[in-house]
Coordinates of C-alpha atoms and ligand atoms in Angstrom, one line a residue:
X1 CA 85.8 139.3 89.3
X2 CA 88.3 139.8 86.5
X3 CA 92.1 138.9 88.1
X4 CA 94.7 140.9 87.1
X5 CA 97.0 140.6 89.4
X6 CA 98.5 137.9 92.4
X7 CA 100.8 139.0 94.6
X8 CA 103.5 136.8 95.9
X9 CA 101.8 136.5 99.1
X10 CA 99.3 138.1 101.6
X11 CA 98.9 137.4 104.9
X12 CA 95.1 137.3 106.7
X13 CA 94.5 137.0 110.7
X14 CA 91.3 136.3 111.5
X15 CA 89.6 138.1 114.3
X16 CA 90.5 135.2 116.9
X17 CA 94.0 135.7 116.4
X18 CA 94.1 139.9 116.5
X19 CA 91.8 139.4 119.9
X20 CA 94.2 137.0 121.8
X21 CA 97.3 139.4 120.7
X22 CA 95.1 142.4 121.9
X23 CA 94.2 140.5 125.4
X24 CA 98.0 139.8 126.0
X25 CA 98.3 143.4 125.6
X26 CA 96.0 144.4 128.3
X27 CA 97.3 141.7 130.4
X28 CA 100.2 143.7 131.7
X29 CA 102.2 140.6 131.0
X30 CA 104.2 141.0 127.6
X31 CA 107.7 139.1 127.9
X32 CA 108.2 135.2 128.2
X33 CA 105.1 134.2 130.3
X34 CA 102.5 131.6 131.0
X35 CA 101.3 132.5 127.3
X36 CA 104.3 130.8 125.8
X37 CA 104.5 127.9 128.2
X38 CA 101.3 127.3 127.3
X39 CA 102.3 127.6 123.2
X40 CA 105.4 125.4 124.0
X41 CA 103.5 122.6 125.7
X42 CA 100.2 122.4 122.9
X43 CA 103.0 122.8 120.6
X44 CA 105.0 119.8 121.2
X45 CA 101.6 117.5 122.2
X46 CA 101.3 118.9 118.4
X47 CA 104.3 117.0 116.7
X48 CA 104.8 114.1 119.4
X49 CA 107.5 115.6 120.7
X50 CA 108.0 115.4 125.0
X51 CA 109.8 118.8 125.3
X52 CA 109.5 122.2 123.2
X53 CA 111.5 125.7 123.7
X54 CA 109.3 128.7 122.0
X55 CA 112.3 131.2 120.7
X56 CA 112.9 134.7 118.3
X57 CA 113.2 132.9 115.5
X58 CA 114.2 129.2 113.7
X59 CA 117.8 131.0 113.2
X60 CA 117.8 131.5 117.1
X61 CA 116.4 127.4 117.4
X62 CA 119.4 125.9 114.9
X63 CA 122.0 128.4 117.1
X64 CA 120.7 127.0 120.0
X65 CA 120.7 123.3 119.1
X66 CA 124.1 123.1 117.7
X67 CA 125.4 124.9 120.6
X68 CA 123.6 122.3 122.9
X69 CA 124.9 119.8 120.7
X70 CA 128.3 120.7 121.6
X71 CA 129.7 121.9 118.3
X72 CA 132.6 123.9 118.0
X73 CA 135.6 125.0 116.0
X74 CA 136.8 121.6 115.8
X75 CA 134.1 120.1 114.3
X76 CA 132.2 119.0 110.4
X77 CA 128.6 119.8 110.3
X78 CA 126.9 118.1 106.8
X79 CA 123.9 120.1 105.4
X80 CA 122.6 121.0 102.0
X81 CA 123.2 124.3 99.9
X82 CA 119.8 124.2 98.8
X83 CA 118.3 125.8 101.4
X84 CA 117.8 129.4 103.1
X85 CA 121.4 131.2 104.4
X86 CA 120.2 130.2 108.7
X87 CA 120.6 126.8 108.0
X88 CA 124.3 127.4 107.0
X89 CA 125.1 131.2 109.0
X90 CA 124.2 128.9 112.7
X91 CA 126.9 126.5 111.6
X92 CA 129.3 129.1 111.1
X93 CA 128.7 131.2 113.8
X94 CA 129.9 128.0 116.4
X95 CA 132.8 127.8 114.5
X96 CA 132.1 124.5 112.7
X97 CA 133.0 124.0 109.1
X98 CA 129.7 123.2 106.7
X99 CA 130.3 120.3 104.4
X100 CA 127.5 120.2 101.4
X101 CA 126.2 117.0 100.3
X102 CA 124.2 117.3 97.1
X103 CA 120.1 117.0 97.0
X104 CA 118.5 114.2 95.2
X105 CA 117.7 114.7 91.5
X106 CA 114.0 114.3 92.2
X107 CA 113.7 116.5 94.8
X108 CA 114.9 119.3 96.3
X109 CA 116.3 117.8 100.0
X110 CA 119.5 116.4 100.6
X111 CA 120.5 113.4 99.5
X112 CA 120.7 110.9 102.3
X113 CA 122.8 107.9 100.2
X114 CA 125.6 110.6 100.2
X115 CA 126.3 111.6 103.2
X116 CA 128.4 108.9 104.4
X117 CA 130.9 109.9 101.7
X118 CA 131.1 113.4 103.3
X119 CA 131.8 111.9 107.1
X120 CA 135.0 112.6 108.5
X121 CA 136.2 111.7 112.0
X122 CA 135.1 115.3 112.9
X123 CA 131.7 115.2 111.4
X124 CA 129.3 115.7 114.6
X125 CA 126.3 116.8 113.1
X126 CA 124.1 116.5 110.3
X127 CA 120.9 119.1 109.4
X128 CA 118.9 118.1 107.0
X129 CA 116.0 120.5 106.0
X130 CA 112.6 119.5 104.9
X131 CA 112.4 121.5 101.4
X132 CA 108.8 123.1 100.8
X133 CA 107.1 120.8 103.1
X134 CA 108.3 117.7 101.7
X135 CA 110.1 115.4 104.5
X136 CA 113.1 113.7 104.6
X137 CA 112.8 110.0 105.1
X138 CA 113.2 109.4 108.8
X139 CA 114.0 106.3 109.2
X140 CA 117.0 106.6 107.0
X141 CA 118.4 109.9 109.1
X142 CA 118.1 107.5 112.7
X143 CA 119.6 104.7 110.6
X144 CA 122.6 107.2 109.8
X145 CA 122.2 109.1 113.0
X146 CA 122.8 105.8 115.0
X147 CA 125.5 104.1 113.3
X148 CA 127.6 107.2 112.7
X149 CA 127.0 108.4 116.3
X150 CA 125.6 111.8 115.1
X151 CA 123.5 114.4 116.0
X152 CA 120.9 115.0 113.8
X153 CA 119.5 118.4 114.1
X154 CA 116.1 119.1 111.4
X155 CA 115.8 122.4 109.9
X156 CA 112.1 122.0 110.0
X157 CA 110.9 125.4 108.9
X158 CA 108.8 124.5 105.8
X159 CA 107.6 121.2 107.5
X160 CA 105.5 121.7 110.4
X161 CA 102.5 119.5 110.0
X162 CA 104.7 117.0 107.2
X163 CA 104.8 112.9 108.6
X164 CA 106.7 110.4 107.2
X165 CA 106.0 106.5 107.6
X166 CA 103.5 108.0 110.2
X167 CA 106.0 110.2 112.0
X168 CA 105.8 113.7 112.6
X169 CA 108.7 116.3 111.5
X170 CA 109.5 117.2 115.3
X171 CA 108.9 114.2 117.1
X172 CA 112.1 112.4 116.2
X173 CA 115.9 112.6 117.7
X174 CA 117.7 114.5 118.3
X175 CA 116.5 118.4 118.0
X176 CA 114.1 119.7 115.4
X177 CA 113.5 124.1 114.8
X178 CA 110.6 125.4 113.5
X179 CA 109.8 129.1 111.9
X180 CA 107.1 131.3 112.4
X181 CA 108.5 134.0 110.4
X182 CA 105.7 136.3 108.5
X183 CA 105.3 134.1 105.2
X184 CA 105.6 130.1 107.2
X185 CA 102.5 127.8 107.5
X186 CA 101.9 129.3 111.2
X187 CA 103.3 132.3 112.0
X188 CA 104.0 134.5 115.2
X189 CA 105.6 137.6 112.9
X190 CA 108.7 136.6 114.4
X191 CA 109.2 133.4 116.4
X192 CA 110.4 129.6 116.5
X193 CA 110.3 126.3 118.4
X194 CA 112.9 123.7 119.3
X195 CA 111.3 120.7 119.7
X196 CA 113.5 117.3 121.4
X197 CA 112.8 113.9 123.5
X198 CA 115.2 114.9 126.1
X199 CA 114.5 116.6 129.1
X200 CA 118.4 117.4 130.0
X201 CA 118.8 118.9 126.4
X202 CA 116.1 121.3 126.7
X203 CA 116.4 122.3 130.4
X204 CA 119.7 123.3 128.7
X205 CA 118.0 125.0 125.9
X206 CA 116.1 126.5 128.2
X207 CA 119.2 128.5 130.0
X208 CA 121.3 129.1 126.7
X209 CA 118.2 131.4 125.5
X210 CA 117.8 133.7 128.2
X211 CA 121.5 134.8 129.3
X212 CA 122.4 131.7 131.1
X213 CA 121.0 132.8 133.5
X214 CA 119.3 130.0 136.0
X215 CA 115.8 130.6 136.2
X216 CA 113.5 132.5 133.9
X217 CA 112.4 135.9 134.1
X218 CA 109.0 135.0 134.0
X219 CA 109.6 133.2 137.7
X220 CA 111.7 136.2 138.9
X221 CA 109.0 138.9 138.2
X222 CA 106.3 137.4 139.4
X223 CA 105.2 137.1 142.8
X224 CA 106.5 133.1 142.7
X225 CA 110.0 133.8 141.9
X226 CA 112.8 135.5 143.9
X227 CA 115.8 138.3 143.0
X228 CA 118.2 135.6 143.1
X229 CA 119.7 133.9 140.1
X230 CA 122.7 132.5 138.5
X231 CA 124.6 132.7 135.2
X232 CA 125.3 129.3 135.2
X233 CA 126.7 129.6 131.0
X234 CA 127.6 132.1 128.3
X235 CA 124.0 132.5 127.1
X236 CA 122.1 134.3 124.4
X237 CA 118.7 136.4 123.9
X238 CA 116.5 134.2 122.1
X239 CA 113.4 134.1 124.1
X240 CA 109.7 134.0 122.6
X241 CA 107.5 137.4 123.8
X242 CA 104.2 136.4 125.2
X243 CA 102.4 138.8 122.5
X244 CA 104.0 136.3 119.9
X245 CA 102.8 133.8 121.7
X246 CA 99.6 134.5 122.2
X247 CA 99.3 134.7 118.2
X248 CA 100.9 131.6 117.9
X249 CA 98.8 129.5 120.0
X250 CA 95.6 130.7 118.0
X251 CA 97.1 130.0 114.6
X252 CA 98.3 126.2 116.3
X253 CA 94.7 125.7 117.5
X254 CA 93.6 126.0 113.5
X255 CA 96.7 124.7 112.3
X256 CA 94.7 121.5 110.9
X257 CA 92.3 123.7 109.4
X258 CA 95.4 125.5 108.0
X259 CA 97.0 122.7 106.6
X260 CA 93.6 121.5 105.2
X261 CA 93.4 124.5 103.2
X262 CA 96.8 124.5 101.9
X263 CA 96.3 120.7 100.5
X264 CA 92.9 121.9 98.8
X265 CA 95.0 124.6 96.9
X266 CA 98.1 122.4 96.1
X267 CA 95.2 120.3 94.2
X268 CA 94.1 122.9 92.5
X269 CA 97.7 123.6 91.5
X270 CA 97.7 120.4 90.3
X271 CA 94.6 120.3 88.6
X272 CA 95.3 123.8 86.8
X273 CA 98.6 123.4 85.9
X274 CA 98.7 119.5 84.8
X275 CA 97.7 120.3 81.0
X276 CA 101.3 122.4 80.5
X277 CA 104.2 120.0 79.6
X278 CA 106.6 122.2 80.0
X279 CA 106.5 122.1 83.8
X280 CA 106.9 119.6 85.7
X281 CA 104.7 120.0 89.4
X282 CA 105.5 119.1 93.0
X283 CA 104.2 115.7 94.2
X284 CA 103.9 114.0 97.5
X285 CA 105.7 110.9 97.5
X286 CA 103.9 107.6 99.2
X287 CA 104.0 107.4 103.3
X288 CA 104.2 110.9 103.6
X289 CA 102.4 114.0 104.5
X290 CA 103.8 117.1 102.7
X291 CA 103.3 120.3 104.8
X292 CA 102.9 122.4 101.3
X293 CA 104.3 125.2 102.5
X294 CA 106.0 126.1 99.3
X295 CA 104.9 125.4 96.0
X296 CA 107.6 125.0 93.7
X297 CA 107.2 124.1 90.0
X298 CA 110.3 123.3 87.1
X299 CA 110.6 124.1 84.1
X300 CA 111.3 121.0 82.1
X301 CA 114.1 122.9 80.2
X302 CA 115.6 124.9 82.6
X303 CA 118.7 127.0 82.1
X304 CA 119.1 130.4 84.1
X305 CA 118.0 132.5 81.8
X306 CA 115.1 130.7 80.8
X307 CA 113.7 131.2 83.8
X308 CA 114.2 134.3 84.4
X309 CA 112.6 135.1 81.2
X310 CA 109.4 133.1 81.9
X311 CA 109.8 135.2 85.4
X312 CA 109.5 138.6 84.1
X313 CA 107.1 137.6 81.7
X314 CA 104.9 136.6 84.7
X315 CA 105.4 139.8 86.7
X316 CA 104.2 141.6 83.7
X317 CA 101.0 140.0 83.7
X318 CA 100.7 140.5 87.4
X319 CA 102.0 137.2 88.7
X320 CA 104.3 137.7 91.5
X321 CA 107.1 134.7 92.0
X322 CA 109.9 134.2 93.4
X323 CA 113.1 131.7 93.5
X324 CA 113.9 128.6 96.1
X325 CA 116.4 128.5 96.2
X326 CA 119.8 130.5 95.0
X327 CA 122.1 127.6 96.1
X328 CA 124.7 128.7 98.9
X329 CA 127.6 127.9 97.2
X330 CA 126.4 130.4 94.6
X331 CA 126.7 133.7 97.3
X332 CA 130.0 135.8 97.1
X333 CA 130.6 134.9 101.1
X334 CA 130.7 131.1 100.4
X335 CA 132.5 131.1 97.5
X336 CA 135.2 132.8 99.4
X337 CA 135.4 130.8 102.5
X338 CA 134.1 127.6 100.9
X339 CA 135.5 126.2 97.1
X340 CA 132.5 124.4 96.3
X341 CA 131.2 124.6 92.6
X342 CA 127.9 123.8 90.4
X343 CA 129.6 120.8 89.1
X344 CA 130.9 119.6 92.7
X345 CA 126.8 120.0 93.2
X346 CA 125.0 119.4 90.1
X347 CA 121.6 118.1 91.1
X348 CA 121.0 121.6 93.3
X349 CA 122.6 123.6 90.5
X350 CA 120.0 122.3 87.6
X351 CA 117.2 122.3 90.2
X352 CA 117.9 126.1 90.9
X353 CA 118.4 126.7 87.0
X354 CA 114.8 125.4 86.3
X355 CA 112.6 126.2 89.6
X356 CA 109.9 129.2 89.6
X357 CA 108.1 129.4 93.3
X358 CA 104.7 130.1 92.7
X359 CA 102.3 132.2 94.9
X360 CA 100.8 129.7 97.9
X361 CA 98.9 131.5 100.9
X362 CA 95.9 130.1 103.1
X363 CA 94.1 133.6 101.7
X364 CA 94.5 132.8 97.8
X365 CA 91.6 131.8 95.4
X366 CA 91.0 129.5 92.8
X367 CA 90.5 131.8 90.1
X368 CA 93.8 133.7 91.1
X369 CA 95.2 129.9 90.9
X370 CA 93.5 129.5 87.4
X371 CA 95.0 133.2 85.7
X372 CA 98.7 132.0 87.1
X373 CA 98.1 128.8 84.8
X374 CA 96.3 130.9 82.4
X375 CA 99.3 133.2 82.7
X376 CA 101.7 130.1 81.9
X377 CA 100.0 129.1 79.1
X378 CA 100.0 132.7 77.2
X379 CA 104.2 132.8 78.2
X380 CA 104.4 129.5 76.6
X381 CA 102.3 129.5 73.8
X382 CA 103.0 133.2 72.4
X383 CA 106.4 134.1 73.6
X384 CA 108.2 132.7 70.9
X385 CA 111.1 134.9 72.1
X386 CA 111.5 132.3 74.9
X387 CA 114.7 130.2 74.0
X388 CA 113.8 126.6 74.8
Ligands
LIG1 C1 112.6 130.7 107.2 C2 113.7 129.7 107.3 C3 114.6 129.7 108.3 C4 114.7 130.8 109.3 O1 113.6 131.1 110.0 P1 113.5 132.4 110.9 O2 112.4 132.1 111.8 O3 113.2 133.6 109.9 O4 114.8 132.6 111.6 C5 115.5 128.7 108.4 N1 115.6 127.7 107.5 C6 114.7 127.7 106.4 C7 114.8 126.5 105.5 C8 113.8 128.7 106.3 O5 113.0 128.7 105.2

């Protein structure tokens, strides 16, 4: 078969998955049910956690947890600008001010040695986000979490399945938020998961994403529960369907096989694209597992319009890619409520300035893998048009 073209990404259920969606449909049982208790619960038993809340989305999980956390208008909340706009729009929406702390020079997650710089005596929160799959050292976040006294809330939507010194993304203090948005290692279409040790915290999780109100829907419809309830706080509506659920339990019962498959093609990344100098490939550091769910290469000279050179020239040869990320600081809304600049953050700004996100989906092949790098080489070698 002759490639000519890869798409960005594509998305494949297998039957097991369309079935256990189909069966939830002819349940009669569509909302919140026994469907995503049972997701919540395999979930959590998933990434050592003791207590997991299935929700909407992993914008709906970070809204949540900082609300739980108690953050408000009078508070600091430290986070990165390299990542996707929920990380940052949840801190806004409580009130809470974001302070950006710069990501390392080698990678693309926030840099922990610089955060206690950025603490103020109204810093409460820190969320650090595991970029592509690649976590954050743990031990390093409790270290700060504990002697600062603050929460740590992980924007964990590229790293389910990631460890680090032998500890899951998820199973660690204080709240962790997962995505299962269309294009994330396991997907739901639309969904999330707040995962936490503390009972209290997600009991009150729990009531903040259905209304307020006391006790679930699920128990007042069914024969077990009554017409009775209480809004017991100002609540929101963030809970997971039962149809998403259903989906989401038969992707978790592969995930391994998921993640499995996702490693293989990272190698073959590797193994394909380790001849061309001129990028510079995504690595998984010692005592970790990387979750690959993004595959990120640099250019070795970046500069904006380099890139977006070499990106066009892809498209044109079929190869669909996209950009991870824009840094925040860079959007019109920041930059009017927020003063930060590219030289206030210059390890995001020359990671964005050199970074093409290549395509990386359980369904690709190794030959489409072999005519991206093939594609590479012919924009590098021919296109003398190219500014270096
Ligand atoms: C996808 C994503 C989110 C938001 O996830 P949704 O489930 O779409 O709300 C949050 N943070 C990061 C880093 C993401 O990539």
């Amino acid at each position: 078969m002759r490639i000519r073209e890869v798409p960005f990404y594509r998305l494949r259920l297998n039957q097991g998955e369309i079935n256990s969606v189909v069966e939830t449909l002819r349940s009669g049982w569509l909302t919140t049910g026994k469907t995503a208790h049972e997701f919540e619960q395999e979930f959590a038993d998933y990434v050592g956690a003791k207590h997991a809340l299935a929700v909407n989305s992993c914008t709906a999980a970070l809204h949540l947890s900082l609300l739980a956390s108690g953050i408000g208008s009078e508070h600091e909340v430290i986070t990165t600008p390299y990542t996707f706009v929920a990380t940052t729009e949840t801190i806004i929406q409580t009130g809470a001010k974001v302070v950006f702390v710069d990501t390392e020079r080698d990678s693309f997650n926030i840099d922990l040695n610089q955060i206690p710089a950025a603490i103020t005596e109204r810093t409460r929160a820190i969320v650090p986000v595991h970029i592509a799959g690649l976590p954050i050292d743990l031990r390093k976040i409790e270290s700060l979490r504990r002697k600062y006294k603050l929460t740590v809330i992980h924007d964990g939507a590229h790293a389910l399945g990631a460890t680090n010194n032998g500890k899951p993304v998820g199973s660690t203090a204080d709240f962790s938020c997962f995505s299962f948005y269309a294009t994330k290692n396991l997907t739901t279409g639309e969904g999330g998961m707040i995962t936490t040790n503390s009972r209290r915290h997600c009991d009150n999780l729990r009531v903040l994403s259905l209304h307020g109100m006391s006790r679930d829907a699920w128990k007042r419809y069914s024969g077990r529960g009554s017409w009775k309830y209480q809004i017991l706080q100002l609540g929101y509506k963030y809970n997971l369907s039962d149809i998403n659920a259903a989906l989401g339990l038969m992707q978790l019962r592969r995930f391994e096989q998921i993640q499995k498959q996702r490693r293989r093609l990272a190698e073959m990344y590797h193994h394909y694209l380790a001849e061309i100098d001129e990028l510079v490939l995504p690595f998984e550091p010692d005592g970790t597992t990387h979750a690959w769910h993004l595959y990120i290469v640099k250019l070795r000279n970046g500069g904006e319009q380099r890139r977006n050179e070499i990106i066009e020239k892809l498209r044109s040869l079929g190869v669909g890619t996209s950009v991870h990320f824009i840094p925040l600081y860079l959007q019109p809304y920041y930059k009017k409520h927020y003063h930060y600049t590219r030289r206030d953050l210059p390890n995001s700004y020359a990671h964005y300035k050199s970074v093409i996100t290549l395509p990386f989906y359980v369904d690709l092949k190794e030959d489409e893998i072999k005519y991206v790098a093939e594609c590479f080489k012919k924009v590098f070698a021919r296109d003398s048009r190219i500014v270096r």
